[in-house]
Short mmCIF file of C-alpha atoms (C1' of nucleotides) in Angstrom, two decimals:
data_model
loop_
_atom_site.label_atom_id
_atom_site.label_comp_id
_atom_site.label_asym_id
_atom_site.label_seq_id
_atom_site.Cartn_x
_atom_site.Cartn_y
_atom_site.Cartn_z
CA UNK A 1 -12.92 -33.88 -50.48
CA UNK A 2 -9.99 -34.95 -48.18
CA UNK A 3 -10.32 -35.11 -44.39
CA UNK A 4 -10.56 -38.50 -42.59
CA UNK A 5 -13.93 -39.55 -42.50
CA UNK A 6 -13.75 -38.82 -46.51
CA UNK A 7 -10.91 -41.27 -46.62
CA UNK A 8 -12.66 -43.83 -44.89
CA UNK A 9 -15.53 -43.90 -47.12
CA UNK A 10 -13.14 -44.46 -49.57
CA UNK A 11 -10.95 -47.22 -47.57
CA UNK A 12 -14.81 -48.81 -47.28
CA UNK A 13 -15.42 -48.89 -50.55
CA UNK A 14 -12.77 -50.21 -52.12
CA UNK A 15 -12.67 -53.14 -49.85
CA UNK A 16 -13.93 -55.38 -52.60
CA UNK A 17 -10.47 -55.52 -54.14
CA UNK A 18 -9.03 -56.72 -50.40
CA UNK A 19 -6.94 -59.90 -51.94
CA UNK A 20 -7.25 -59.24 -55.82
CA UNK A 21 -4.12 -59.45 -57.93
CA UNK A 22 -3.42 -56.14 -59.53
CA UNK A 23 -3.10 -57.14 -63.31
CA UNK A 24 -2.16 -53.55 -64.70
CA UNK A 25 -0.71 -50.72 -63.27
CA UNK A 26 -0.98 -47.16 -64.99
CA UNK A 27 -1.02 -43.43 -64.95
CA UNK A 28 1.55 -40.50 -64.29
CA UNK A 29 2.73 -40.97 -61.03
CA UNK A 30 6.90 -40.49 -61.36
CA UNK A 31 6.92 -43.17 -58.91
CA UNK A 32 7.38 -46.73 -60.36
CA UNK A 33 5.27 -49.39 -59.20
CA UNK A 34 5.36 -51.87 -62.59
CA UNK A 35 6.77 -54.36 -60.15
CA UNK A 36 3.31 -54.67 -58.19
CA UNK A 37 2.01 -56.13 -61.12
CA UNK A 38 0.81 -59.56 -60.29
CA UNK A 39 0.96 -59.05 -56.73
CA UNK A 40 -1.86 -59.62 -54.32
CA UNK A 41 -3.35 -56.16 -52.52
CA UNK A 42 -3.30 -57.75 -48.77
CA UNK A 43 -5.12 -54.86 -47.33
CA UNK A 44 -6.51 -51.95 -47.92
CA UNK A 45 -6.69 -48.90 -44.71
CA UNK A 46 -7.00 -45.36 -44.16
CA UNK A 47 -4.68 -43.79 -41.60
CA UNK A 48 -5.95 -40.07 -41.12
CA UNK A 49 -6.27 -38.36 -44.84
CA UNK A 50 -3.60 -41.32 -45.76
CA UNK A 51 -5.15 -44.16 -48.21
CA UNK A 52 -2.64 -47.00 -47.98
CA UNK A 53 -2.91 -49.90 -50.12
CA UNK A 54 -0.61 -52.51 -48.86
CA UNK A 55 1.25 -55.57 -50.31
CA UNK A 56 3.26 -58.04 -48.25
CA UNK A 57 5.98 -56.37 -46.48
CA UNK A 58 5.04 -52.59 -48.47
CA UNK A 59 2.49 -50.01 -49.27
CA UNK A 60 1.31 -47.41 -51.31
CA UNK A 61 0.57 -44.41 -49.64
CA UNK A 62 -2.23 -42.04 -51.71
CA UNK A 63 -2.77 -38.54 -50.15
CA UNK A 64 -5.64 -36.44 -51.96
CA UNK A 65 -4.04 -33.40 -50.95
CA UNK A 66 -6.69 -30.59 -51.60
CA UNK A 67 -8.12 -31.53 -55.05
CA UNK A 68 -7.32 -35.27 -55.23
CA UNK A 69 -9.92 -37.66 -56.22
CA UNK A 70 -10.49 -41.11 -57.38
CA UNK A 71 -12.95 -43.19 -58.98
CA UNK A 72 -14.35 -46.75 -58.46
CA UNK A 73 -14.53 -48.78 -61.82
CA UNK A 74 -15.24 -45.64 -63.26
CA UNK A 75 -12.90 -43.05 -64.88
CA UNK A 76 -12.88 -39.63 -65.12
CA UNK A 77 -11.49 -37.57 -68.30
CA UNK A 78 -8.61 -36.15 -66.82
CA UNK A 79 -5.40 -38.01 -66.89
CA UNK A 80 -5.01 -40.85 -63.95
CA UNK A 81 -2.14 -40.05 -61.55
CA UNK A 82 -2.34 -43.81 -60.31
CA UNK A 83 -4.82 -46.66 -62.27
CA UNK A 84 -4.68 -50.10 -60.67
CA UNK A 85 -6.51 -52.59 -62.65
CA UNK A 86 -8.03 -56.43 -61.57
CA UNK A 87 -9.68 -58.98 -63.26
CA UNK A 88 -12.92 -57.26 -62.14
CA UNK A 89 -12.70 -53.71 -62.06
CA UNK A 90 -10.74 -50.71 -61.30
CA UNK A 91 -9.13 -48.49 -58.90
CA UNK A 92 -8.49 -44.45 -60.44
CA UNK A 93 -6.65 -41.89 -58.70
CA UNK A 94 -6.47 -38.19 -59.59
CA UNK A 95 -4.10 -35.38 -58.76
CA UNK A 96 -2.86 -37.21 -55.73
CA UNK A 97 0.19 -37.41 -53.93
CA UNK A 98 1.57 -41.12 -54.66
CA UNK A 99 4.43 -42.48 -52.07
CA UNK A 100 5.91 -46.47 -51.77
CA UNK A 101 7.08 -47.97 -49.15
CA UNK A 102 8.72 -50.71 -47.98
CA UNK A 103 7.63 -51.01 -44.81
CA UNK A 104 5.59 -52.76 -43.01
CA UNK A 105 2.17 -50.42 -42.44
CA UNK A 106 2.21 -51.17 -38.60
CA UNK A 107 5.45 -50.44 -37.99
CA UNK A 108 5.38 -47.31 -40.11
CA UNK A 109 1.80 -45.56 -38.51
CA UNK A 110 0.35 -45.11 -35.32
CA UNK A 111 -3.31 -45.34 -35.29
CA UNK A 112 -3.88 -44.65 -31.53
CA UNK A 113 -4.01 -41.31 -32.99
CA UNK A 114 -6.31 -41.85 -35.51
CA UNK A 115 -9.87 -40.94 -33.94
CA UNK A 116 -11.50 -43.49 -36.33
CA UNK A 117 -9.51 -46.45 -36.02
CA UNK A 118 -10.57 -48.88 -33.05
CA UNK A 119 -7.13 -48.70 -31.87
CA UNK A 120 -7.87 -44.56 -31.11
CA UNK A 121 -6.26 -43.96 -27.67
CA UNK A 122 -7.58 -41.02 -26.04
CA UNK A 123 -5.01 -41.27 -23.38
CA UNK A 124 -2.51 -41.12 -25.41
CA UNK A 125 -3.73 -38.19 -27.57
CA UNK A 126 -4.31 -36.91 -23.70
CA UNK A 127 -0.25 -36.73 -23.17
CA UNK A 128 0.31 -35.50 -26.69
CA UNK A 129 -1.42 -32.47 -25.82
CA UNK A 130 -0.46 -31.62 -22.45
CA UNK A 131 3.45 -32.23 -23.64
CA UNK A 132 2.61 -29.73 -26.45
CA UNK A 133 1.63 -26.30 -23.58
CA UNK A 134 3.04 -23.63 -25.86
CA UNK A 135 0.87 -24.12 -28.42
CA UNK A 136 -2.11 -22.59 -29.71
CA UNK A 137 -5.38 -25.73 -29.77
CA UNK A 138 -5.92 -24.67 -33.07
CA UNK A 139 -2.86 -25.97 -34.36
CA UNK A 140 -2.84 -28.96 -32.08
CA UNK A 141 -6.00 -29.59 -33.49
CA UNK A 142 -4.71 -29.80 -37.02
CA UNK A 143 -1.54 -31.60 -36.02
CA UNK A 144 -1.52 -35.15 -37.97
CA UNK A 145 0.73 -36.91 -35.22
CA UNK A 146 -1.97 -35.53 -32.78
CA UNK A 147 -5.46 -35.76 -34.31
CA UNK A 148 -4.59 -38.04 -37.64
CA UNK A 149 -7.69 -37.09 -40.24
CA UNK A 150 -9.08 -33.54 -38.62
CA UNK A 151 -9.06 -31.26 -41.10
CA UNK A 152 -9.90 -27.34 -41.28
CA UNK A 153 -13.61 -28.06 -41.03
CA UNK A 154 -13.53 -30.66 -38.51
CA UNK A 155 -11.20 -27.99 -36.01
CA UNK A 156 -13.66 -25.54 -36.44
CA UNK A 157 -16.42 -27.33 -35.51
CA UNK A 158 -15.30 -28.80 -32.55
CA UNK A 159 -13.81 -25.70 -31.20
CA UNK A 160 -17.33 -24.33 -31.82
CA UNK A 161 -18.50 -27.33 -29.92
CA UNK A 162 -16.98 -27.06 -27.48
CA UNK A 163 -16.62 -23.30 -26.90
CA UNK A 164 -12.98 -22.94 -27.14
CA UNK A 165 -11.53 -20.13 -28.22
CA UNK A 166 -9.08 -21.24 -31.55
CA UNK A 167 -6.06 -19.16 -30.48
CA UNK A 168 -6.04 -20.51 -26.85
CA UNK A 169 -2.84 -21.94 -25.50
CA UNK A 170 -2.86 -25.74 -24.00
CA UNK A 171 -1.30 -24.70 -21.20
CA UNK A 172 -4.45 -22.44 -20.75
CA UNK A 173 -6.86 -25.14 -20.85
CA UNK A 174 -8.07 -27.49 -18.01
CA UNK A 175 -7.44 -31.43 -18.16
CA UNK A 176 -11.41 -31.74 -18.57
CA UNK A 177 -11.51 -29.60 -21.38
CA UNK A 178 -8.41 -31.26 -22.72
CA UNK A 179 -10.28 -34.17 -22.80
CA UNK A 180 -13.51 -32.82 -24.10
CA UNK A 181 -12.00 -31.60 -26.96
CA UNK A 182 -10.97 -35.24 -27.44
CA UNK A 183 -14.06 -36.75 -27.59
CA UNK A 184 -16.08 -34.68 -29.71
CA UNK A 185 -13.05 -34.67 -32.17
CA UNK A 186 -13.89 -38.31 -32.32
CA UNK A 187 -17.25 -38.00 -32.09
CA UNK A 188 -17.50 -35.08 -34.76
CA UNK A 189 -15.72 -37.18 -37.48
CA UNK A 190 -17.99 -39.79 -37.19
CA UNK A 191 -20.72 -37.40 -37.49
CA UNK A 192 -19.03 -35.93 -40.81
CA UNK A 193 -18.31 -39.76 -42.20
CA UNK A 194 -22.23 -40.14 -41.56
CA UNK A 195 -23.65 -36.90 -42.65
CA UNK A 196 -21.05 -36.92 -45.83
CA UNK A 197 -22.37 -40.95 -46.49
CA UNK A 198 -25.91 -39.30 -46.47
CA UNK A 199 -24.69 -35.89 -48.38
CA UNK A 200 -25.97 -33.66 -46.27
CA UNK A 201 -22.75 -32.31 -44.46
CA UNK A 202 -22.85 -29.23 -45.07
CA UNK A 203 -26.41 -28.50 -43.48
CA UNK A 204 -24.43 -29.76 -40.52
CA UNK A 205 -21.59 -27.00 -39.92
CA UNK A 206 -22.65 -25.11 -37.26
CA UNK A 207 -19.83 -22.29 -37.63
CA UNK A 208 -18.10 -23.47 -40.81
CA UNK A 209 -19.04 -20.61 -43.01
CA UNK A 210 -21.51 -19.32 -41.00
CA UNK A 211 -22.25 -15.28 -40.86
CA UNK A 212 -24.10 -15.61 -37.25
CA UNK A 213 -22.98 -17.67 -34.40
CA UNK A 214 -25.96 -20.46 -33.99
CA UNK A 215 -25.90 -20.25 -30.18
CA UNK A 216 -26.14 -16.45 -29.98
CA UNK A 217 -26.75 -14.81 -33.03
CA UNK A 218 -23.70 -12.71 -32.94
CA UNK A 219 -21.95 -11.91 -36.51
CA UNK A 220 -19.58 -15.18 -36.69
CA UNK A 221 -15.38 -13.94 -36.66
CA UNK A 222 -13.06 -14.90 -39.66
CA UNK A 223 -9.32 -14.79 -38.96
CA UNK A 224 -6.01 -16.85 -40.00
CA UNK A 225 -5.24 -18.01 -36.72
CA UNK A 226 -2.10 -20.05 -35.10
CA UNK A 227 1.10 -21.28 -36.89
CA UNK A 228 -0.72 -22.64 -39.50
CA UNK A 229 -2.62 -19.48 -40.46
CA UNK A 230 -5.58 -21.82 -41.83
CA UNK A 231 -8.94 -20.34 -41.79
CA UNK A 232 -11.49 -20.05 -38.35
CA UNK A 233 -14.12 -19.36 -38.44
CA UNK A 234 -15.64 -18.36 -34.40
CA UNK A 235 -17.64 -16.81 -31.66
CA UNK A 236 -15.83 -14.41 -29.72
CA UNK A 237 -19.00 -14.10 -27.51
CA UNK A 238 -19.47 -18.19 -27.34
CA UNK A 239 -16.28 -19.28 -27.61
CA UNK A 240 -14.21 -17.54 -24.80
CA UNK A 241 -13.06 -20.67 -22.53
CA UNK A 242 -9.88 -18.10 -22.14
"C1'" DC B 1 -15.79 -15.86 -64.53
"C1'" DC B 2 -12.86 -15.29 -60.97
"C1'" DG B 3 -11.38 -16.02 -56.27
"C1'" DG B 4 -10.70 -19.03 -52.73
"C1'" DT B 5 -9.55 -23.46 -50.62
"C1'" DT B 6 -11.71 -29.75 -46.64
"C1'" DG B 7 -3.58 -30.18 -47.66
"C1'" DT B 8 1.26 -31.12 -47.84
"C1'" DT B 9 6.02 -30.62 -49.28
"C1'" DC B 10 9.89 -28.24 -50.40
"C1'" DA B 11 13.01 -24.42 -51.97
"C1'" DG B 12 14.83 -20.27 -50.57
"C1'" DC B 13 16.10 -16.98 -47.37
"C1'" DG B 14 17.70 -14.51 -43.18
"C1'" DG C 1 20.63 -25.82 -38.84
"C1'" DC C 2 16.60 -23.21 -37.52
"C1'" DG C 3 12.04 -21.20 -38.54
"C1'" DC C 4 9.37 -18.78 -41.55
"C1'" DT C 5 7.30 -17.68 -46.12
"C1'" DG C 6 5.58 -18.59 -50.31
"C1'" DA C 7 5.32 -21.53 -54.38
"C1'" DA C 8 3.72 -25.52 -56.41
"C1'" DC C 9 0.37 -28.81 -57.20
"C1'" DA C 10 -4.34 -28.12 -60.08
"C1'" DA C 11 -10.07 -28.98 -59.45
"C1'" DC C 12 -14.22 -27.58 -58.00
"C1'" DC C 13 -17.73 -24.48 -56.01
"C1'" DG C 14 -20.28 -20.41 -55.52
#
DNA sequence: CCGGTTGTTCAGCG
DNA sequence: GCGCTGAACAACCG
């Protein structure tokens, strides 16, 4: 389920509890939040694959992890990690990660890295880059304090987009492409928020498990590349910006 | 039916 | 203290 745009369908669809009291809290998180009870949800935000739900002067922070998921005044049979209940309906988390804190949510994140937040900075994810040279733009790409919400799919379709090569260096790359990369990381996630709203996203991956490369037919590479080893899927004859 | 993974954190080790 | 590795979490798809 879990990369941004996923997390922003849900932050859009549970704005109907935006300033309901939570009458009940339940489920097996070890954390304890009884003392939320009665309290007002004051907002209710994504920040990359977090899903915050924030109180005055605190938050929870849900992450869905790999197999998290959650249901909207609905439940599911498996046991709730996280149940928030109002006078009219129902909030249901599974298998998530569950954090609280007391902070204040704007103080805490930085959403000019967050390609789907209107406060995205492109500049700023700009610097971030170029200080980061000995790195490979795979990595960089997955890199939460860099691009807050890609995920593995999302970084292989934009390098694919934009014909980079997923083991190239940032010191390697030109300022243009730099800033390519950029935009169609944005521009890519709302594509996936859309295409996922409509489900048909995965018509749309153009390399993502793909056995020929779309542009030129050639049989589509599969390696654990960079630090993170995560799966990329790639043209060497398309993608060779090197 | 089994193998793999759209993700992160943390223990353990050298 | 560091970076690296692998485990743990545990559900769904093909």
């Amino acid at each position: 389920m879990p990369e941004g745009p996923s997390i922003y369908i849900l932050k859009e669809d549970t704005q109907l509890f935006k300033n309901q009291k939570v009458l009940k809290i339940q489920g097996n998180t070890k954390v304890d939040l009884g003392h939320l009870e009665g309290k007002k949800i004051l907002g209710l935000k994504s920040w990359g694959k977090h899903f915050l739900i924030c109180f005055k002067g605190s938050f929870i922070r849900i992450h869905l992890l790999m197999f998290g998921s959650y249901r909207i005044n609905e439940r599911k049979e498996s046991p709730v990690r996280l149940s928030l209940q109002f006078k009219k309906g129902e909030l249901n988390f599974y298998t998530c990660s569950v954090k609280y804190l007391e902070e204040d949510v704007h103080a805490y994140y930085n959403w000019s890295v967050d390609p789907m937040s209107e406060e995205w900075d492109p500049r700023y994810v700009y610097k971030l880059i170029r200080s980061n040279p000995e790195r490979m733009i795979c990595d960089v790409l997955m890199d939460q304090e860099i691009f807050s919400g890609v995920g593995n799919i999302i970084k292989n379709e934009v390098l694919f987009l934009t014909r980079v090569h997923p083991e190239e260096m940032v010191s390697s790359l030109t300022p243009k492409k730099i800033m390519k990369i950029i935009k169609v990381a944005r521009n890519y996630c709302f594509d996936f928020y859309k295409w996922k709203r409509a489900f048909v996203l995965k018509k749309h991956w153009l390399i993502y498990k793909a056995k020929k490369c779309p542009e030129c037919d050639v049989p589509v590479s599969l390696e654990h590349t960079g630090k993170g080893k995560r799966r990329t899927f790639f043209c060497e004859n398309c993608q060779n910006s090197v």
